[in-house]
Short mmCIF file of C-alpha atoms and ligand atoms in Angstrom, two decimals:
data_model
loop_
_atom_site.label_atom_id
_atom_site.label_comp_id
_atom_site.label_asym_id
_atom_site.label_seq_id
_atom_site.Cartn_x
_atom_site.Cartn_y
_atom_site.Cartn_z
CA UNK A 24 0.00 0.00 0.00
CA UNK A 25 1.17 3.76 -0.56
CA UNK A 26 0.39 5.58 2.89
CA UNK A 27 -2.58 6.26 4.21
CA UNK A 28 -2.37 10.39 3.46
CA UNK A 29 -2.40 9.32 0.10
CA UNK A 30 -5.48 7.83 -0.16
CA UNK A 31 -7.23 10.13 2.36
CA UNK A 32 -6.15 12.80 0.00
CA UNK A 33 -7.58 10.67 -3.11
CA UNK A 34 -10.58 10.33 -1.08
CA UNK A 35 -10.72 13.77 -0.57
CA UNK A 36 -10.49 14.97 -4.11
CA UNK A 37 -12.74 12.46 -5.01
CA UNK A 38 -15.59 14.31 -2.83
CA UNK A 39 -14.65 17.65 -4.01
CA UNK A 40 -15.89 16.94 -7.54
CA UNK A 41 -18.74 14.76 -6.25
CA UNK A 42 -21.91 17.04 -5.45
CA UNK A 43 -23.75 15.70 -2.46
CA UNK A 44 -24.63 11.35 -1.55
CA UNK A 45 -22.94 8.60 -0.78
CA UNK A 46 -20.46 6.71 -2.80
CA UNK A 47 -20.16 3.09 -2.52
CA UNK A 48 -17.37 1.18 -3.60
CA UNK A 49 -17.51 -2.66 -3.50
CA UNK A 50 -14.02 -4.59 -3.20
CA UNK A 51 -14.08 -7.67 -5.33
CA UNK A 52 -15.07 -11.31 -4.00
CA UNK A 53 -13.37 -14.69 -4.76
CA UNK A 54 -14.68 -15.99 -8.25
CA UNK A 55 -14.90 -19.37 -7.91
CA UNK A 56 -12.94 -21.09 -11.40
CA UNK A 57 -14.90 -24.72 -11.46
CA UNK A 58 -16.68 -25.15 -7.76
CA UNK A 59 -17.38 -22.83 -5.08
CA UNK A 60 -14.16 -23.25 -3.20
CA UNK A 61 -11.43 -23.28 -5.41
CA UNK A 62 -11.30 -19.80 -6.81
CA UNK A 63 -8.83 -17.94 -9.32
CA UNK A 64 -6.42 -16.34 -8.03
CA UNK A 65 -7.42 -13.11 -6.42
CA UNK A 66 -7.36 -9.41 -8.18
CA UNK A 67 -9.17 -6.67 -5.84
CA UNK A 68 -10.96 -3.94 -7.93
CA UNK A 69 -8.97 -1.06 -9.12
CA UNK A 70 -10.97 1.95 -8.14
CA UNK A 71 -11.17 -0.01 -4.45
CA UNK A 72 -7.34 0.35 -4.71
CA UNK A 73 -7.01 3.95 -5.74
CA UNK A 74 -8.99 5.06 -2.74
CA UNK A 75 -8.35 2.76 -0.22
CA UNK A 76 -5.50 0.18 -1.37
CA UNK A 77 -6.69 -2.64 0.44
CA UNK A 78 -5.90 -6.25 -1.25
CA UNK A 79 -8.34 -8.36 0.60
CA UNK A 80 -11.52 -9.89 -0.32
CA UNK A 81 -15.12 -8.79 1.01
CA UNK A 82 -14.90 -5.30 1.78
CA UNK A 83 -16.60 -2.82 1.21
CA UNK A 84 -15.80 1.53 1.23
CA UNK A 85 -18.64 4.06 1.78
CA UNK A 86 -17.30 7.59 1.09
CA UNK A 87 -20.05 10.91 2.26
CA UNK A 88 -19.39 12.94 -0.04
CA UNK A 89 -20.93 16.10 2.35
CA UNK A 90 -18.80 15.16 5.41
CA UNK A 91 -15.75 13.55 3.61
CA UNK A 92 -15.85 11.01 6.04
CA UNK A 93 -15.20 7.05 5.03
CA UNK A 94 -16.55 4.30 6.60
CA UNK A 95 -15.32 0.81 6.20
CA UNK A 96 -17.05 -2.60 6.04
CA UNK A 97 -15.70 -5.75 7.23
CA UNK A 98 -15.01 -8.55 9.12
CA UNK A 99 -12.43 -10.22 10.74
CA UNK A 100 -11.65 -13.86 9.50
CA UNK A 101 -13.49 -16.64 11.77
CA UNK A 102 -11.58 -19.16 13.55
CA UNK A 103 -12.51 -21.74 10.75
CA UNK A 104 -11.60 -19.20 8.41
CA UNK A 105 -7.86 -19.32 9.87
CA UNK A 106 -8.13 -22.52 9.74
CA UNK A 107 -7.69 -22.84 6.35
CA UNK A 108 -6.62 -19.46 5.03
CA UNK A 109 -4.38 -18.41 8.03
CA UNK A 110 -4.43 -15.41 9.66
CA UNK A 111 -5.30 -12.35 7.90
CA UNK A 112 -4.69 -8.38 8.75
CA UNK A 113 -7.61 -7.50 11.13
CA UNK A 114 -10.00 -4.82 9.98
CA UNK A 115 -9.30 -2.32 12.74
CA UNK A 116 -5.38 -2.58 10.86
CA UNK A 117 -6.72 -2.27 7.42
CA UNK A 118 -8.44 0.75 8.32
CA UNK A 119 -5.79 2.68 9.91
CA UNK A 120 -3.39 2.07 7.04
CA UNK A 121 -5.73 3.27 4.78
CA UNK A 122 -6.38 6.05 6.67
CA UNK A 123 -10.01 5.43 7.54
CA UNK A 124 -11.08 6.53 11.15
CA UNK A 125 -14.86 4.27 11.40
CA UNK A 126 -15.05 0.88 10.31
CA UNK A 127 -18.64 -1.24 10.73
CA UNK A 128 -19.03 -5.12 10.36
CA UNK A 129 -20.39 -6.00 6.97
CA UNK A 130 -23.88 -7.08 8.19
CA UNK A 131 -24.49 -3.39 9.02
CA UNK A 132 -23.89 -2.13 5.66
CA UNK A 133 -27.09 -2.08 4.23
CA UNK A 134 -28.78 -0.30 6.83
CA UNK A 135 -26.03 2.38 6.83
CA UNK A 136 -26.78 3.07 2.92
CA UNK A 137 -30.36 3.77 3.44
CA UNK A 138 -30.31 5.42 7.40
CA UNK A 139 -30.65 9.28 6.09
CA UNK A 140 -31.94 8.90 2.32
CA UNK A 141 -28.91 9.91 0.54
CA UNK A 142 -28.36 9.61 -2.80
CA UNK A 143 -26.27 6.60 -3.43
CA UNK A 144 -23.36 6.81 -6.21
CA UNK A 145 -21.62 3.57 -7.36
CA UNK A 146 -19.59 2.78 -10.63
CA UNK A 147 -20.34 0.57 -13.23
CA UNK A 148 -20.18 -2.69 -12.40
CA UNK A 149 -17.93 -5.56 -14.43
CA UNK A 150 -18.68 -8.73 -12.43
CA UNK A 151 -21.60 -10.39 -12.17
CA UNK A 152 -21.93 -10.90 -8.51
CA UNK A 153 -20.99 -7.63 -7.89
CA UNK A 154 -23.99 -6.52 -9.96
CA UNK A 155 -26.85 -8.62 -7.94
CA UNK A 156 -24.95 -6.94 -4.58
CA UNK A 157 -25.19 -4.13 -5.27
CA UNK A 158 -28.82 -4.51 -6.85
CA UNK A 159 -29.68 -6.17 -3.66
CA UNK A 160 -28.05 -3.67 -1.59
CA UNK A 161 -30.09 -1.30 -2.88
CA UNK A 162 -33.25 -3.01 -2.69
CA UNK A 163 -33.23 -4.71 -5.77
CA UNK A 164 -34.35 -1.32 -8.08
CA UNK A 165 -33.54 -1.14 -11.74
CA UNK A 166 -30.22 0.93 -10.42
CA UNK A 167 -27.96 2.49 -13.15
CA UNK A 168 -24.36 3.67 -11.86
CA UNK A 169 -23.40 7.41 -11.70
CA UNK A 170 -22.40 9.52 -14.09
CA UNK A 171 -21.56 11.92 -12.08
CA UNK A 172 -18.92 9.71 -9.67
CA UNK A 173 -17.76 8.28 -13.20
CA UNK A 174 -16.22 11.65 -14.36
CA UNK A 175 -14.73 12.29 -11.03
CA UNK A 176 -13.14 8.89 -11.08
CA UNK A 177 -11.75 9.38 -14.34
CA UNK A 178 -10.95 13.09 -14.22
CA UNK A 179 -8.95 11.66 -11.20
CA UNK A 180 -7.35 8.42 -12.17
CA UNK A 181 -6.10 10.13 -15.65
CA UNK A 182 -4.08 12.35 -14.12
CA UNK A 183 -0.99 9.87 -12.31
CA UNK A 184 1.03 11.07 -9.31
CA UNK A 185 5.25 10.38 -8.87
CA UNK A 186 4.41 7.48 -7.13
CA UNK A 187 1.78 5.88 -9.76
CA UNK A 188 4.53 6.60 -12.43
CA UNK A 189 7.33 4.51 -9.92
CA UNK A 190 4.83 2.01 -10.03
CA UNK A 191 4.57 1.77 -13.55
CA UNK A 192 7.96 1.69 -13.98
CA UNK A 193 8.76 -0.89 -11.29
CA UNK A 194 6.33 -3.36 -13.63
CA UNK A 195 8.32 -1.91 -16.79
CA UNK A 196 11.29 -3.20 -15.17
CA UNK A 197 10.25 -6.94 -14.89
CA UNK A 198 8.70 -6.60 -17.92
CA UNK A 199 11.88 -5.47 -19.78
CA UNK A 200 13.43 -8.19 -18.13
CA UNK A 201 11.22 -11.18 -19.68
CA UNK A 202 11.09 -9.29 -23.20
CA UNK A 203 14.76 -9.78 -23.53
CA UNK A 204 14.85 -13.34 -21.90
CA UNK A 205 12.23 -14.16 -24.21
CA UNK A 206 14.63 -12.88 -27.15
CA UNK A 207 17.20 -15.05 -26.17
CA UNK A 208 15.24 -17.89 -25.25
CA UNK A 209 13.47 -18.10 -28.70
CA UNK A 210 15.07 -20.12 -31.58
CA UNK A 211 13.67 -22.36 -34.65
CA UNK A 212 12.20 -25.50 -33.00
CA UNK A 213 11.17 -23.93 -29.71
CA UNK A 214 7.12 -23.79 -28.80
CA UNK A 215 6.02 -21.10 -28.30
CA UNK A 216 4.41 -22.15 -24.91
CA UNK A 217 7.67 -22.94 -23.46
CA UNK A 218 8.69 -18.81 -23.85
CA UNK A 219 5.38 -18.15 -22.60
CA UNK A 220 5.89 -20.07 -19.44
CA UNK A 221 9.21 -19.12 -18.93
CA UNK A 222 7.33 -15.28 -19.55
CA UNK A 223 4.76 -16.28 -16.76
CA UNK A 224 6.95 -17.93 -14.52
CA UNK A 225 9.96 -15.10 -14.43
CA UNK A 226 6.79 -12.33 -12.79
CA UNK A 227 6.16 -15.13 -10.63
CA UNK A 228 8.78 -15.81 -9.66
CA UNK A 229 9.25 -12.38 -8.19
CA UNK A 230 5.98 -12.07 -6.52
CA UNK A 231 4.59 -10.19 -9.39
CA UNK A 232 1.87 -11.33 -11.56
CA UNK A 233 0.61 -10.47 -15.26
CA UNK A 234 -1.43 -7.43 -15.89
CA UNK A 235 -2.96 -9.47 -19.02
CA UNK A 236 -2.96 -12.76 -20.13
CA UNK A 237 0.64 -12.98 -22.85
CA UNK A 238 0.28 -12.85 -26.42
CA UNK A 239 3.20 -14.85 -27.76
CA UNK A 240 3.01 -16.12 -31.24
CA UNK A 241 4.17 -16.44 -34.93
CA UNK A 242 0.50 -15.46 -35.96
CA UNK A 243 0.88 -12.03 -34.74
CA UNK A 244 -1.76 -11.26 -36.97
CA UNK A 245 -4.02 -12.40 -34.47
CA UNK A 246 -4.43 -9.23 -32.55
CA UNK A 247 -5.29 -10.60 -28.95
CA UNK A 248 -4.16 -14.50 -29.59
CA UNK A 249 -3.92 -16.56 -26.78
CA UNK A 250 -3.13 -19.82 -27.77
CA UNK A 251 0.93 -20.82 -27.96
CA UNK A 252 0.54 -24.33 -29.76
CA UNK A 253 3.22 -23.68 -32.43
CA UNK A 254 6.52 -24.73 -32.78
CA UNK A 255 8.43 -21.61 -34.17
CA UNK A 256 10.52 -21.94 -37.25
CA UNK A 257 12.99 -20.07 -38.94
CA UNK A 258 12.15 -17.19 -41.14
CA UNK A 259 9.11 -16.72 -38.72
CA UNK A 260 8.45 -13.41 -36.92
CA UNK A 261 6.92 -13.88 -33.03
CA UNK A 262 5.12 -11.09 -31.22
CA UNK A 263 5.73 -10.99 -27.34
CA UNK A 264 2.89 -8.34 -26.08
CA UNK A 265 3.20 -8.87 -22.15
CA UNK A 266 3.50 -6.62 -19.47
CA UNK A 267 3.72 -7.23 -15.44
CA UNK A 268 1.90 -5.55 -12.99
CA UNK A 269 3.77 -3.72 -10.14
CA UNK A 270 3.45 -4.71 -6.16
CA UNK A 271 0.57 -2.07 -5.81
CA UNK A 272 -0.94 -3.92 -9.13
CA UNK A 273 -0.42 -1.19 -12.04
CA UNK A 274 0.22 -2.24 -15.22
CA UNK A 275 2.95 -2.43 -18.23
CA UNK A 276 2.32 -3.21 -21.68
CA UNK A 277 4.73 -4.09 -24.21
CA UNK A 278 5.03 -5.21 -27.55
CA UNK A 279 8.26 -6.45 -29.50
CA UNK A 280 8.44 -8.15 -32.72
CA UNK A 281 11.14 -10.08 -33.62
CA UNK A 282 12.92 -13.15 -36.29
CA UNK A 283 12.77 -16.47 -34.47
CA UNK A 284 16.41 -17.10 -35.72
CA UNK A 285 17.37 -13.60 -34.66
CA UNK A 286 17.70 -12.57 -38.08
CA UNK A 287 15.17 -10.26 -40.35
CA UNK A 288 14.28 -10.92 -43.42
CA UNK A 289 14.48 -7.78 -46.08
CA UNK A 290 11.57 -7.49 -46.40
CA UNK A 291 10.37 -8.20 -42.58
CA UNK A 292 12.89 -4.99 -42.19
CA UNK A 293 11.00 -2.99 -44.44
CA UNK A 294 7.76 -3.70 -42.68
CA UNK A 295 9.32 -3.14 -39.58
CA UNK A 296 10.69 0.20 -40.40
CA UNK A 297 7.68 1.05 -41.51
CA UNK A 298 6.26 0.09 -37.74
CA UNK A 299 8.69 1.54 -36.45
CA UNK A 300 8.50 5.27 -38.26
CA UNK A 301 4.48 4.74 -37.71
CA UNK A 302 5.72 5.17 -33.77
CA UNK A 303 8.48 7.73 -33.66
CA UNK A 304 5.76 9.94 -35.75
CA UNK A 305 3.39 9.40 -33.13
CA UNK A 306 5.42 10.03 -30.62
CA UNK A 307 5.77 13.57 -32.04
CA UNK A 308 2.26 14.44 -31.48
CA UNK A 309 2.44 13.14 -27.53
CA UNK A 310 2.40 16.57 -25.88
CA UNK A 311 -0.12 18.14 -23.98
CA UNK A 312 -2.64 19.84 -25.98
CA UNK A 313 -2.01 17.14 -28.69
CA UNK A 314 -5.01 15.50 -30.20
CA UNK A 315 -4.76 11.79 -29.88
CA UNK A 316 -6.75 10.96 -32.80
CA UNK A 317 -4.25 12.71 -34.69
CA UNK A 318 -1.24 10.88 -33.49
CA UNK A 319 -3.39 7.58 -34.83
CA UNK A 320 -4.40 8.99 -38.43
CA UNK A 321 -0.56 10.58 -38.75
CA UNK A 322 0.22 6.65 -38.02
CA UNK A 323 -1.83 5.42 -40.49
CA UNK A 324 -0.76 7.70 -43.34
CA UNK A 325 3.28 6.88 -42.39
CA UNK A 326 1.60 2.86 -42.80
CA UNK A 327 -0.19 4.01 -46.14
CA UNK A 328 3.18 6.03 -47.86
CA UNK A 329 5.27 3.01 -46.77
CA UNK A 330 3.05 0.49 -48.12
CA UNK A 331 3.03 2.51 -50.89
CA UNK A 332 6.41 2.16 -51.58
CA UNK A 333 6.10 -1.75 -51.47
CA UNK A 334 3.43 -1.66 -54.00
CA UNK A 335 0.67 -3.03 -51.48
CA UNK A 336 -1.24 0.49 -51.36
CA UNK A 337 -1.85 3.13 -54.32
CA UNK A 338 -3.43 6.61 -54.83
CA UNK A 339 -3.40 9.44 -52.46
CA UNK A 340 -2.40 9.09 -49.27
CA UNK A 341 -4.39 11.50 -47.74
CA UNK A 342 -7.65 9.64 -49.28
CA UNK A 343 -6.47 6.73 -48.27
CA UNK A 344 -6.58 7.80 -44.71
CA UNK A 345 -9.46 9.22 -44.68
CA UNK A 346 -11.58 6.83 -46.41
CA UNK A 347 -9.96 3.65 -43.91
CA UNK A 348 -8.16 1.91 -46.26
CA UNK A 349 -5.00 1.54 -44.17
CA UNK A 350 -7.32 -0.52 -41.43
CA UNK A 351 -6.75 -3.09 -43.57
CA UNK A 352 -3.27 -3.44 -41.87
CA UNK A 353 -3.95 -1.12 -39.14
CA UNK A 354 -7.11 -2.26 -37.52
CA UNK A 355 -6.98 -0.95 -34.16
CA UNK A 356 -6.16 1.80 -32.39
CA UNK A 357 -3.00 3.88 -31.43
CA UNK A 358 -3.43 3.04 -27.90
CA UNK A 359 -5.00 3.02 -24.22
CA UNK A 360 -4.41 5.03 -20.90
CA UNK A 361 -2.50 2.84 -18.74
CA UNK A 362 -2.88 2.51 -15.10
CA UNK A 363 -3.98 0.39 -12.65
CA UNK A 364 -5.86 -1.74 -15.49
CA UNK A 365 -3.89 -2.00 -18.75
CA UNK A 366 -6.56 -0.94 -20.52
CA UNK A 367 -6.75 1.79 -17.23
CA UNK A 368 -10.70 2.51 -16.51
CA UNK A 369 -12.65 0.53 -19.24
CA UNK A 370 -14.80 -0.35 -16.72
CA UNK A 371 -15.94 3.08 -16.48
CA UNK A 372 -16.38 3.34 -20.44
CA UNK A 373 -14.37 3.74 -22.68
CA UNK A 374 -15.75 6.67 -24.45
CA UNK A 375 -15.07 8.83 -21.19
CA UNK A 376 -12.21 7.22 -21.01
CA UNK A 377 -11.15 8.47 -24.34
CA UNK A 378 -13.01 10.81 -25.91
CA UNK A 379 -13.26 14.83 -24.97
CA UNK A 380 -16.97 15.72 -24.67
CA UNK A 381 -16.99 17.58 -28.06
CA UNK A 382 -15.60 14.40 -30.08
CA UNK A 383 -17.76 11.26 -31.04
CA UNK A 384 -16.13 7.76 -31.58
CA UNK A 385 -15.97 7.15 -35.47
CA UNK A 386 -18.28 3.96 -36.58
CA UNK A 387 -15.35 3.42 -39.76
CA UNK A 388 -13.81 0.12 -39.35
CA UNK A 389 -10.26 0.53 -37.65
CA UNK A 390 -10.74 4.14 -36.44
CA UNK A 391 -13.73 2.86 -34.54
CA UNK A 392 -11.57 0.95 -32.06
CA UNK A 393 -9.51 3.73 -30.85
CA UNK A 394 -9.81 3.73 -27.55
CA UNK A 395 -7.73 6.68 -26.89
CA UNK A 396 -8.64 9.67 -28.92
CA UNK A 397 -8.52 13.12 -26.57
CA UNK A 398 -6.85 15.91 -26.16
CA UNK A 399 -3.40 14.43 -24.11
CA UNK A 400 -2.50 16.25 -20.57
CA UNK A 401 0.45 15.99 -18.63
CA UNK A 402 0.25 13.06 -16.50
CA UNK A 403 -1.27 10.68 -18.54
CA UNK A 404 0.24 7.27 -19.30
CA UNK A 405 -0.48 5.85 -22.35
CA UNK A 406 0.40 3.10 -24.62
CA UNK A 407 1.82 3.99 -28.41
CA UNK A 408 1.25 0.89 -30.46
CA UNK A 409 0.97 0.75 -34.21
CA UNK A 410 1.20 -2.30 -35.58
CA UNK A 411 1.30 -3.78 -39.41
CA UNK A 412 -0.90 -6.69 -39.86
CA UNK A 413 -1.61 -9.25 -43.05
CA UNK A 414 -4.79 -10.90 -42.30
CA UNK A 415 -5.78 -13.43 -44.70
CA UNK A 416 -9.52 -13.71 -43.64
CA UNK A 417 -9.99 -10.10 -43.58
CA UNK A 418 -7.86 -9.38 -46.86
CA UNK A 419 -10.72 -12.41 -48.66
CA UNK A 420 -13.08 -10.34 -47.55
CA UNK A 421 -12.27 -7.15 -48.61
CA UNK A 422 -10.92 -8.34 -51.37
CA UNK A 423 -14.19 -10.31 -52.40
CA UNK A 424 -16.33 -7.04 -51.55
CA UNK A 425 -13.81 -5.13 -54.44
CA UNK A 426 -13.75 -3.03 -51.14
CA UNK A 427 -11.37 0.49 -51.61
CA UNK A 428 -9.45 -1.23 -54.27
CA UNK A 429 -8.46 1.89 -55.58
CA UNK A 430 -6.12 2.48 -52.96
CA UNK A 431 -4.93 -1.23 -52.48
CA UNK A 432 -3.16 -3.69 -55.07
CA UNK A 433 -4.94 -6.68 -53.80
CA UNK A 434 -3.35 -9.16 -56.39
CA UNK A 435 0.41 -7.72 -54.72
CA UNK A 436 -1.05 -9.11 -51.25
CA UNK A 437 -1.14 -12.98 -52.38
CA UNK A 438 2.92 -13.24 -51.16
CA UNK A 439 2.01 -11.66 -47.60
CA UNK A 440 -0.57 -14.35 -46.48
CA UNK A 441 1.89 -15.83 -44.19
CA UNK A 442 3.99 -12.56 -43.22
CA UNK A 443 2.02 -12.52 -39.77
CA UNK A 444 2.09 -9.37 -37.87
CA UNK A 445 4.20 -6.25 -36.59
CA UNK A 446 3.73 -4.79 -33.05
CA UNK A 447 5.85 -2.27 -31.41
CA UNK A 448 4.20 -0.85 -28.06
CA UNK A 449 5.94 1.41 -25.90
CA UNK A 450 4.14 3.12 -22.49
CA UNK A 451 4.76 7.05 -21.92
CA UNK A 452 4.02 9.72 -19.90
CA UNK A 453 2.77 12.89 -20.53
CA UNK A 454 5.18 15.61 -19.19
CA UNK A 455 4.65 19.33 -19.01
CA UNK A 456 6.27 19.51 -22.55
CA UNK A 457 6.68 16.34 -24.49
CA UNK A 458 6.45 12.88 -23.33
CA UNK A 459 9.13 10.44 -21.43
CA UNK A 460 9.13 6.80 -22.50
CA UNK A 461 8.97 4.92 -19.17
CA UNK A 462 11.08 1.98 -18.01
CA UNK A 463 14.13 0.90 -18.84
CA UNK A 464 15.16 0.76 -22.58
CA UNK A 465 13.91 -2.35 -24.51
CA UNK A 466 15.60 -3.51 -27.63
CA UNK A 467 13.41 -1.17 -30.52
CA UNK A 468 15.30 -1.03 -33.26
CA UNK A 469 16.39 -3.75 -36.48
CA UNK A 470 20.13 -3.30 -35.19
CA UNK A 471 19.26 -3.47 -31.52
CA UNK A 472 17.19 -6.58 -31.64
CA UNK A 473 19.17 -8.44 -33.32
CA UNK A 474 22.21 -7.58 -31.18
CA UNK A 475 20.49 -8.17 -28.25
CA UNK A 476 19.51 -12.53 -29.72
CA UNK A 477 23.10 -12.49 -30.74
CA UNK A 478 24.09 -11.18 -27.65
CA UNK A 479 21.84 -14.06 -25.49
CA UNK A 480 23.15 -16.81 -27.93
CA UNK A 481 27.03 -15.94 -27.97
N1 LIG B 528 -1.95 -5.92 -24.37
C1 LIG B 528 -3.20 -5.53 -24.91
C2 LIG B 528 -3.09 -4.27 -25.63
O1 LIG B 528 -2.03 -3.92 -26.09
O2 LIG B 528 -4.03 -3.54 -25.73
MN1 MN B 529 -1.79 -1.98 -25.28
MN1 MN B 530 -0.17 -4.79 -25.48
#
């Protein structure tokens, strides 16, 4: 946990931009994986953490808004609890290191919520039995979450402290660790599952844990694949896109593409390149006042004049952009805020997330899936990661649809079926003039990744 001033001052920003009521915020329960009793592994809810930091199951935080006072529900474990889950940090503990002066038993929740007729806020809810709770709590109404406690979440979670960015980069620095172990760990005839649980086990091994199940494969195509049944083979390109979380569970997330025998191809370097100059444009637009939307379209018309150049796009650039065309190889978006979740608030929406109140999330294939589209500030955290992408189901479809073929030379494409995918994905901050990338350096470049395998196999 950080110390308790910090999240009494969270707590108390939080009810400066709430206007009157209660706001409830469940903890997460144990979800049970095939029978009651033998659950996955625990994660506590992030907005729970930002306000209270408290890693422990069935808890509950009510916050008056009008007083500023926070009371705190729970209960110490029974003696057959102990039994069989040990001892666990009384509740009278937890509440003083959260800074938290009243703390009730959980049984007395519900009739705290509806003693003096407040207006209860809560947040939208992601888990199932966190939705009949708090339906139930509530006396079972047709309840709809808070708009109002939404924005003030997200106003305030956007905006990361020193201590959220040492977080951050205390994950990037595990995570840098397993990208380059997974470098030199890959070679022809390896599965892919053994990197992957060599990826799993290295966090583990440390006490930390993933902030997302790893996408590890020669079909990097497949944008969020998590199967790892192949054996790699020369010539092949693998995608690693992992990230760790930190003690205090915030998130990295990191992508790096490279040859199985440690070796690109010419024209895996030209794709790369082209990757690689779709990033360092973006990165010139991460600045505060800087649109994010335009970061993504500047991406996707450095993807359309390279692709160009290969003979796999035609016709104006500019046109191109605009009418989608490059989604064809660019389907999603430049990134996500980063925080406590990787993809940090989605819970909340991701169009509040993301979008500035003036700006409406496109419907055009590719564009659409931008998560990330606002004006940037300083202290955001953000991902930056274009990728280059040949997939043959979508190509047959477009293709069979005659769909923008004046901007793409479909017949050039037949020779790229098996090319797979390109992912770089870096994680910055937004300073007062520019951006920083966080963490420690991890091999970007043609020249440094393949120094780096040769480096691990000398
Ligand atoms: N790791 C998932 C993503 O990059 O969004
Ligand atoms: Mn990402
Ligand atoms: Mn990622």
């Amino acid at each position: 946990m950080f110390s308790a001033t910090i999240y009494k001052s969270r707590r108390k920003t939080l009810c400066e931009n709430v206007n009157g009521g209660l706001i409830l915020l469940p903890g997460n329960n144990p979800v049970p994986m095939n029978y009651p009793s033998n659950w996955l592994r625990f994660r506590q809810d992030s907005n729970f953490l930002y306000y209270c930091g408290l890693d422990f199951a069935h808890l509950n935080l009510v916050i008056d808004s009008d007083s500023g006072e926070s009371t705190f529900f729970g209960d110490d474990l029974c003696a057959n609890e102990i039994v069989w889950e040990g001892e666990r940090t009384l509740i009278s503990e937890m509440a003083e290191s959260a800074g938290i002066d009243n703390y009730q038993s959980s049984d007395s929740l519900q009739s705290f919520i509806h003693s003096n007729g407040k207006k209860v806020h809560f947040l939208p809810r992601y888990r199932a039995d966190q939705k009949l709770f708090v339906d139930e709590l509530l006396n079972g109404k047709n309840n709809s979450s808070s708009k109002e406690l939404i924005k003030a979440v997200i106003k305030q979670r956007s905006i990361k402290s020193a201590e959220e960015i040492e977080e951050i980069e205390s994950a990037l620095a595990i995570t840098a660790e397993f990208h380059k172990a997974a470098m030199g760990a890959t070679s022809p005839g390896v599965k892919e599952q053994t990197i992957v649980g060599q990826i799993e086990g290295h966090a583990l091994s440390q006490g930390r844990r993933l902030a997302y199940p790893v996408i590890f494969s020669v079909r990097g195509e497949i944008l969020h694949m998590n199967k790892y049944n192949n054996v790699m083979a020369a010539g092949q390109l693998v995608l690693n896109d992992s990230g760790a979380e930190s003690p205090r569970h915030y998130a990295s997330d990191i992508t790096r593409t490279f040859p199985v025998n440690g070796k690109f191809t010419d024209l895996q370097k030209k794709i790369y390149n082209i990757v690689y100059e779709m990033q360092a444009a973006a990165f010139t637009f991460c600045a505060p006042g800087k649109s994010y939307k335009e970061a993504h379209l500047k991406a996707a018309s450095i993807a359309v004049e390279g692709l160009k150049k290969l003979g796999i796009m035609k016709g104006d650039g500019d046109a191109a952009v605009e009418a989608g065309a490059h989604a064809l190889f660019f389907p999603h978006g430049l990134g996500h805020m980063l925080g406590l979740d990787v993809h940090d608030m989605e819970s909340l929406g991701e169009d509040l997330v993301g979008y500035d109140e003036d700006e409406d999330r496109s419907d055009q294939f590719g564009l659409a899936y931008l998560r990330l589209a606002k004006t940037l500030e300083p202290g955001f955290v953000l991902t930056v990661e274009p990728g280059i992408y040949f997939i043959p189901h979508l190509i047959d479809q477009w293709q069979s649809q005659g769909k923008l073929e004046e901007f793409i030379n479909y017949d050039a494409l037949e020779s790229y079926r098996d090319f797979g995918g390109i992912r770089i994905e870096d994680n910055i901050l937004i300073t007062e003039d520019g951006y920083r990338i966080l963490g420690p350096h991890i091999p970007r470049t043609i020249e440094e990744i393949e120094a780096a395998i040769a480096e691990k196999n000398a």
